[in-house]
mmCIF file of C-alpha atoms (C1' of nucleotides) in Angstrom:
data_model
loop_
_atom_site.group_PDB
_atom_site.id
_atom_site.type_symbol
_atom_site.label_atom_id
_atom_site.label_comp_id
_atom_site.label_asym_id
_atom_site.label_seq_id
_atom_site.Cartn_x
_atom_site.Cartn_y
_atom_site.Cartn_z
ATOM 1 C CA UNK A 18 0.000 0.000 0.000
ATOM 2 C CA UNK A 19 1.556 3.201 -1.165
ATOM 3 C CA UNK A 20 1.067 6.734 0.008
ATOM 4 C CA UNK A 21 -1.305 9.133 -1.649
ATOM 5 C CA UNK A 22 -0.268 12.475 -3.050
ATOM 6 C CA UNK A 23 -1.630 14.155 0.067
ATOM 7 C CA UNK A 24 0.119 11.758 2.415
ATOM 8 C CA UNK A 25 3.449 12.276 0.689
ATOM 9 C CA UNK A 26 3.042 15.982 1.299
ATOM 10 C CA UNK A 27 2.393 15.439 4.986
ATOM 11 C CA UNK A 28 5.496 13.322 5.323
ATOM 12 C CA UNK A 29 7.739 15.621 3.372
ATOM 13 C CA UNK A 30 6.580 18.561 5.410
ATOM 14 C CA UNK A 31 7.012 16.698 8.656
ATOM 15 C CA UNK A 32 10.567 15.668 7.892
ATOM 16 C CA UNK A 33 11.908 18.665 6.009
ATOM 17 C CA UNK A 34 9.875 21.454 7.535
ATOM 18 C CA UNK A 35 8.619 24.617 5.866
ATOM 19 C CA UNK A 36 10.822 25.688 2.980
ATOM 20 C CA UNK A 37 9.582 29.224 2.465
ATOM 21 C CA UNK A 38 10.541 29.329 -1.201
ATOM 22 C CA UNK A 39 11.678 30.624 -3.752
ATOM 23 C CA UNK A 40 15.273 31.661 -2.962
ATOM 24 C CA UNK A 41 15.466 35.267 -4.104
ATOM 25 C CA UNK A 42 14.686 38.681 -2.710
ATOM 26 C CA UNK A 43 12.434 40.092 -5.404
ATOM 27 C CA UNK A 44 9.977 38.788 -7.995
ATOM 28 C CA UNK A 45 12.439 39.727 -10.724
ATOM 29 C CA UNK A 46 15.232 37.778 -9.092
ATOM 30 C CA UNK A 47 12.886 34.812 -8.853
ATOM 31 C CA UNK A 48 12.091 35.045 -12.552
ATOM 32 C CA UNK A 49 15.766 35.250 -13.468
ATOM 33 C CA UNK A 50 16.481 32.258 -11.268
ATOM 34 C CA UNK A 51 13.693 30.284 -12.906
ATOM 35 C CA UNK A 52 15.339 30.701 -16.295
ATOM 36 C CA UNK A 53 18.896 30.147 -15.129
ATOM 37 C CA UNK A 54 18.122 26.991 -13.184
ATOM 38 C CA UNK A 55 16.967 25.092 -16.257
ATOM 39 C CA UNK A 56 18.672 21.708 -16.049
ATOM 40 C CA UNK A 57 21.279 23.212 -13.754
ATOM 41 C CA UNK A 58 22.236 22.920 -10.092
ATOM 42 C CA UNK A 59 21.010 25.868 -8.036
ATOM 43 C CA UNK A 60 24.459 26.431 -6.519
ATOM 44 C CA UNK A 61 25.665 27.371 -10.002
ATOM 45 C CA UNK A 62 22.725 29.701 -10.544
ATOM 46 C CA UNK A 63 23.581 31.567 -7.352
ATOM 47 C CA UNK A 64 27.019 32.398 -8.699
ATOM 48 C CA UNK A 65 25.513 33.862 -11.863
ATOM 49 C CA UNK A 66 22.988 35.925 -9.907
ATOM 50 C CA UNK A 67 25.801 37.163 -7.687
ATOM 51 C CA UNK A 68 27.618 38.307 -10.830
ATOM 52 C CA UNK A 69 24.538 40.173 -12.023
ATOM 53 C CA UNK A 70 24.133 41.880 -8.669
ATOM 54 C CA UNK A 71 27.811 42.796 -8.493
ATOM 55 C CA UNK A 72 27.479 44.580 -11.841
ATOM 56 C CA UNK A 73 24.180 46.135 -10.773
ATOM 57 C CA UNK A 74 22.489 44.310 -13.626
ATOM 58 C CA UNK A 75 19.678 42.499 -11.833
ATOM 59 C CA UNK A 76 17.171 44.583 -13.720
ATOM 60 C CA UNK A 77 15.304 44.020 -16.988
ATOM 61 C CA UNK A 78 16.420 47.238 -18.652
ATOM 62 C CA UNK A 79 20.027 46.674 -17.644
ATOM 63 C CA UNK A 80 20.005 43.113 -18.952
ATOM 64 C CA UNK A 81 18.507 44.151 -22.269
ATOM 65 C CA UNK A 82 21.126 46.876 -22.611
ATOM 66 C CA UNK A 83 24.039 44.484 -22.189
ATOM 67 C CA UNK A 84 25.939 42.986 -25.083
ATOM 68 C CA UNK A 85 25.159 39.322 -25.575
ATOM 69 C CA UNK A 86 28.723 38.238 -24.801
ATOM 70 C CA UNK A 87 28.939 40.516 -21.821
ATOM 71 C CA UNK A 88 25.839 38.964 -20.280
ATOM 72 C CA UNK A 89 26.975 35.474 -21.238
ATOM 73 C CA UNK A 90 30.167 35.936 -19.249
ATOM 74 C CA UNK A 91 28.201 36.852 -16.144
ATOM 75 C CA UNK A 92 25.982 33.810 -16.627
ATOM 76 C CA UNK A 93 28.923 31.522 -17.238
ATOM 77 C CA UNK A 94 28.789 29.617 -13.921
ATOM 78 C CA UNK A 95 25.166 28.650 -14.499
ATOM 79 C CA UNK A 96 26.027 26.643 -17.607
ATOM 80 C CA UNK A 97 24.556 26.903 -21.120
ATOM 81 C CA UNK A 98 25.593 30.534 -20.839
ATOM 82 C CA UNK A 99 25.228 31.439 -24.506
ATOM 83 C CA UNK A 100 21.706 30.075 -24.709
ATOM 84 C CA UNK A 101 20.738 31.468 -21.335
ATOM 85 C CA UNK A 102 22.048 34.892 -22.280
ATOM 86 C CA UNK A 103 19.726 34.808 -25.274
ATOM 87 C CA UNK A 104 16.802 33.476 -23.233
ATOM 88 C CA UNK A 105 17.228 35.955 -20.424
ATOM 89 C CA UNK A 106 17.369 38.890 -22.829
ATOM 90 C CA UNK A 107 14.311 37.600 -24.681
ATOM 91 C CA UNK A 108 12.465 37.333 -21.394
ATOM 92 C CA UNK A 109 13.482 40.821 -20.287
ATOM 93 C CA UNK A 110 12.462 42.271 -23.655
ATOM 94 C CA UNK A 111 9.076 40.654 -23.183
ATOM 95 C CA UNK A 112 8.769 41.907 -19.621
ATOM 96 C CA UNK A 113 9.532 45.460 -20.664
ATOM 97 C CA UNK A 114 7.158 45.225 -23.629
ATOM 98 C CA UNK A 115 4.436 44.086 -21.251
ATOM 99 C CA UNK A 116 5.006 47.148 -19.132
ATOM 100 C CA UNK A 117 6.851 45.414 -16.312
ATOM 101 C CA UNK A 118 5.856 43.048 -13.539
ATOM 102 C CA UNK A 119 2.919 45.165 -12.465
ATOM 103 C CA UNK A 120 1.343 44.764 -15.893
ATOM 104 C CA UNK A 121 1.994 41.032 -16.008
ATOM 105 C CA UNK A 122 0.326 40.747 -12.613
ATOM 106 C CA UNK A 123 -2.941 41.877 -14.187
ATOM 107 C CA UNK A 124 -3.268 38.677 -16.220
ATOM 108 C CA UNK A 125 -5.611 35.958 -15.107
ATOM 109 C CA UNK A 126 -3.582 32.918 -14.110
ATOM 110 C CA UNK A 127 -4.105 30.824 -17.246
ATOM 111 C CA UNK A 128 -3.590 33.828 -19.510
ATOM 112 C CA UNK A 129 -0.360 34.555 -17.671
ATOM 113 C CA UNK A 130 0.857 31.011 -18.300
ATOM 114 C CA UNK A 131 -0.002 31.205 -21.968
ATOM 115 C CA UNK A 132 1.691 34.576 -22.354
ATOM 116 C CA UNK A 133 4.849 33.266 -20.705
ATOM 117 C CA UNK A 134 4.860 30.141 -22.866
ATOM 118 C CA UNK A 135 5.145 32.343 -25.949
ATOM 119 C CA UNK A 136 8.443 33.752 -24.715
ATOM 120 C CA UNK A 137 11.578 32.221 -26.207
ATOM 121 C CA UNK A 138 13.267 29.983 -23.688
ATOM 122 C CA UNK A 139 10.277 29.683 -21.378
ATOM 123 C CA UNK A 140 8.744 26.214 -21.293
ATOM 124 C CA UNK A 141 6.043 24.810 -19.015
ATOM 125 C CA UNK A 142 8.131 24.377 -15.890
ATOM 126 C CA UNK A 143 9.835 27.749 -16.114
ATOM 127 C CA UNK A 144 6.513 29.439 -16.818
ATOM 128 C CA UNK A 145 4.891 27.784 -13.812
ATOM 129 C CA UNK A 146 7.849 28.582 -11.554
ATOM 130 C CA UNK A 147 7.292 32.223 -12.439
ATOM 131 C CA UNK A 148 3.511 32.099 -12.158
ATOM 132 C CA UNK A 149 3.665 30.367 -8.772
ATOM 133 C CA UNK A 150 6.718 31.852 -7.103
ATOM 134 C CA UNK A 151 6.843 35.359 -8.544
ATOM 135 C CA UNK A 152 3.085 35.954 -8.821
ATOM 136 C CA UNK A 153 1.724 33.623 -6.151
ATOM 137 C CA UNK A 154 -0.839 31.985 -8.404
ATOM 138 C CA UNK A 155 -2.065 28.444 -7.712
ATOM 139 C CA UNK A 156 -0.320 26.259 -10.282
ATOM 140 C CA UNK A 157 1.469 23.024 -9.428
ATOM 141 C CA UNK A 158 4.955 22.861 -10.893
ATOM 142 C CA UNK A 159 5.978 19.539 -12.418
ATOM 143 C CA UNK A 160 9.672 18.763 -12.627
ATOM 144 C CA UNK A 161 11.984 15.788 -13.029
ATOM 145 C CA UNK A 162 11.948 15.118 -9.282
ATOM 146 C CA UNK A 163 8.160 14.981 -9.267
ATOM 147 C CA UNK A 164 8.122 12.427 -12.055
ATOM 148 C CA UNK A 165 10.855 10.382 -10.408
ATOM 149 C CA UNK A 166 9.420 10.283 -6.936
ATOM 150 C CA UNK A 167 5.804 9.644 -7.839
ATOM 151 C CA UNK A 168 6.528 7.121 -10.543
ATOM 152 C CA UNK A 169 8.684 5.169 -8.110
ATOM 153 C CA UNK A 170 5.891 5.344 -5.599
ATOM 154 C CA UNK A 171 3.656 3.842 -8.267
ATOM 155 C CA UNK A 172 1.295 6.800 -8.355
ATOM 156 C CA UNK A 173 2.091 7.781 -11.934
ATOM 157 C CA UNK A 174 3.834 6.088 -14.843
ATOM 158 C CA UNK A 175 6.166 9.026 -15.332
ATOM 159 C CA UNK A 176 5.714 9.529 -19.041
ATOM 160 C CA UNK A 177 2.495 11.525 -18.799
ATOM 161 C CA UNK A 178 2.426 14.934 -20.400
ATOM 162 C CA UNK A 179 3.294 17.958 -18.307
ATOM 163 C CA UNK A 180 -0.290 19.167 -18.447
ATOM 164 C CA UNK A 181 -1.692 15.796 -17.479
ATOM 165 C CA UNK A 182 0.444 15.699 -14.341
ATOM 166 C CA UNK A 183 -0.252 19.295 -13.433
ATOM 167 C CA UNK A 184 -3.950 18.516 -13.787
ATOM 168 C CA UNK A 185 -3.633 15.448 -11.591
ATOM 169 C CA UNK A 186 -1.860 17.229 -8.757
ATOM 170 C CA UNK A 187 -4.085 20.279 -8.866
ATOM 171 C CA UNK A 188 -7.255 18.204 -8.997
ATOM 172 C CA UNK A 189 -6.068 16.027 -6.138
ATOM 173 C CA UNK A 190 -4.861 18.799 -3.871
ATOM 174 C CA UNK A 191 -7.336 21.506 -4.801
ATOM 175 C CA UNK A 192 -4.913 23.776 -3.026
ATOM 176 C CA UNK A 193 -4.014 27.409 -2.875
ATOM 177 C CA UNK A 194 -0.756 28.927 -4.060
ATOM 178 C CA UNK A 195 0.825 28.562 -0.627
ATOM 179 C CA UNK A 196 0.328 24.791 -0.669
ATOM 180 C CA UNK A 197 1.672 24.326 -4.210
ATOM 181 C CA UNK A 198 4.567 26.585 -3.313
ATOM 182 C CA UNK A 199 5.477 24.466 -0.325
ATOM 183 C CA UNK A 200 4.891 21.107 -1.974
ATOM 184 C CA UNK A 201 7.083 21.738 -4.998
ATOM 185 C CA UNK A 202 9.791 23.159 -2.753
ATOM 186 C CA UNK A 203 9.655 20.048 -0.575
ATOM 187 C CA UNK A 204 9.878 17.772 -3.598
ATOM 188 C CA UNK A 205 12.996 19.565 -4.806
ATOM 189 C CA UNK A 206 14.620 19.635 -1.383
ATOM 190 C CA UNK A 207 13.860 15.991 -0.873
ATOM 191 C CA UNK A 208 15.198 15.160 -4.298
ATOM 192 C CA UNK A 209 18.390 17.075 -3.664
ATOM 193 C CA UNK A 210 19.058 15.877 -0.161
ATOM 194 C CA UNK A 211 17.851 12.350 -0.431
ATOM 195 C CA UNK A 212 17.113 10.966 -3.851
ATOM 196 C CA UNK A 213 20.407 11.945 -5.375
ATOM 197 C CA UNK A 214 22.778 12.444 -2.481
ATOM 198 C CA UNK A 215 21.614 9.260 -0.825
ATOM 199 C CA UNK A 216 20.933 6.793 -3.623
ATOM 200 C CA UNK A 217 19.567 4.365 -1.119
ATOM 201 C CA UNK A 218 16.675 6.700 -0.438
ATOM 202 C CA UNK A 219 13.557 4.662 -0.404
ATOM 203 C CA UNK A 220 11.019 7.293 -1.136
ATOM 204 C CA UNK A 221 11.990 6.570 -4.627
ATOM 205 C CA UNK A 222 13.304 3.083 -4.751
ATOM 206 C CA UNK A 223 11.995 1.195 -1.761
ATOM 207 C CA UNK A 224 9.040 3.211 -0.579
ATOM 208 C CA UNK A 225 8.329 1.522 2.717
ATOM 209 C CA UNK A 226 11.865 1.941 4.013
ATOM 210 C CA UNK A 227 12.495 5.606 3.358
ATOM 211 C CA UNK A 228 13.527 7.239 6.592
ATOM 212 C CA UNK A 229 12.197 10.564 5.383
ATOM 213 C CA UNK A 230 8.856 9.546 4.003
ATOM 214 C CA UNK A 231 7.869 6.085 4.995
ATOM 215 C CA UNK A 232 8.608 5.879 8.673
ATOM 216 C CA UNK A 233 5.925 7.497 10.791
ATOM 217 C "C1'" DA B 16 37.259 10.179 -14.958
ATOM 218 C "C1'" DC B 17 32.389 9.939 -14.993
ATOM 219 C "C1'" DC B 18 27.602 11.488 -13.935
ATOM 220 C "C1'" DC B 19 24.102 14.655 -13.881
ATOM 221 C "C1'" DA B 20 21.712 18.990 -12.268
ATOM 222 C "C1'" DG B 21 14.959 22.570 -9.890
ATOM 223 C "C1'" DG B 22 14.614 22.361 -19.174
ATOM 224 C "C1'" DG B 23 13.862 24.091 -23.734
ATOM 225 C "C1'" DT B 24 14.515 24.440 -28.721
ATOM 226 C "C1'" DC B 25 15.157 22.736 -33.027
ATOM 227 C "C1'" DA B 26 15.697 19.284 -36.789
ATOM 228 C "C1'" DT B 27 14.222 15.156 -38.438
ATOM 229 C "C1'" DA B 28 10.879 11.075 -39.541
ATOM 230 C "C1'" DT C 29 3.854 13.453 -32.044
ATOM 231 C "C1'" DA C 30 7.826 11.593 -30.946
ATOM 232 C "C1'" DT C 31 12.447 10.931 -30.455
ATOM 233 C "C1'" DG C 32 17.371 12.804 -30.469
ATOM 234 C "C1'" DA C 33 21.064 16.294 -30.612
ATOM 235 C "C1'" DC C 34 22.429 20.204 -28.526
ATOM 236 C "C1'" DC C 35 23.503 23.519 -25.023
ATOM 237 C "C1'" DA C 36 28.094 23.786 -20.627
ATOM 238 C "C1'" DT C 37 29.545 24.671 -15.737
ATOM 239 C "C1'" DG C 38 30.599 22.746 -11.248
ATOM 240 C "C1'" DG C 39 30.007 19.437 -7.410
ATOM 241 C "C1'" DG C 40 29.781 14.559 -5.921
#
DNA sequence: ACCCAGGGTCATA
DNA sequence: TATGACCATGGG
């Protein structure tokens, strides 16, 4: 007998505590982080954001004004720096064209997602990171950890579409933004601290023996 | 020395 | 629509 989606949340929260995500002081920093962390360890993203801050460039207008190569060098530690330089500038161009964060905040949630998905370099997960963590809207973010954990728990097959999984989690939890915020954060923290660092973690592999999830 | 990270785009069939 | 190549640094 495996745990339900709700029960997994209870256990993650009990063992890891409140995460109070996303790391970042401002909505804009959160959005930048969402793009830079694509398929990249967060520790590397922090170095790139530090570079941007040091050059006083953590600002849409400043980023757009930079030369591509100049920005790429600041993003270097976060990997894929040429592509991310292009993506980050495309995103900042879009943000400025929208009229800034305040204007984006006027979108209804689904319209906001769709608008973000049109931006070069912004896919479903990045869009939902922004919608949830920068704008506090109730969308459940699906990432590789989510697929890994819940497929190993036997709750999903793992090859469902992004939208199918988002629909499943949102329909099951019927939660508010604060719950989705916390749950996704817990999944990532658990994935980082347990699933990868401790390969013997049994949330994923041996369910009933995981010291973080399965023991009461 | 190898593996893979809090993905997304693009070309090809 | 469904795969595969590609992007690239840094920590384990």
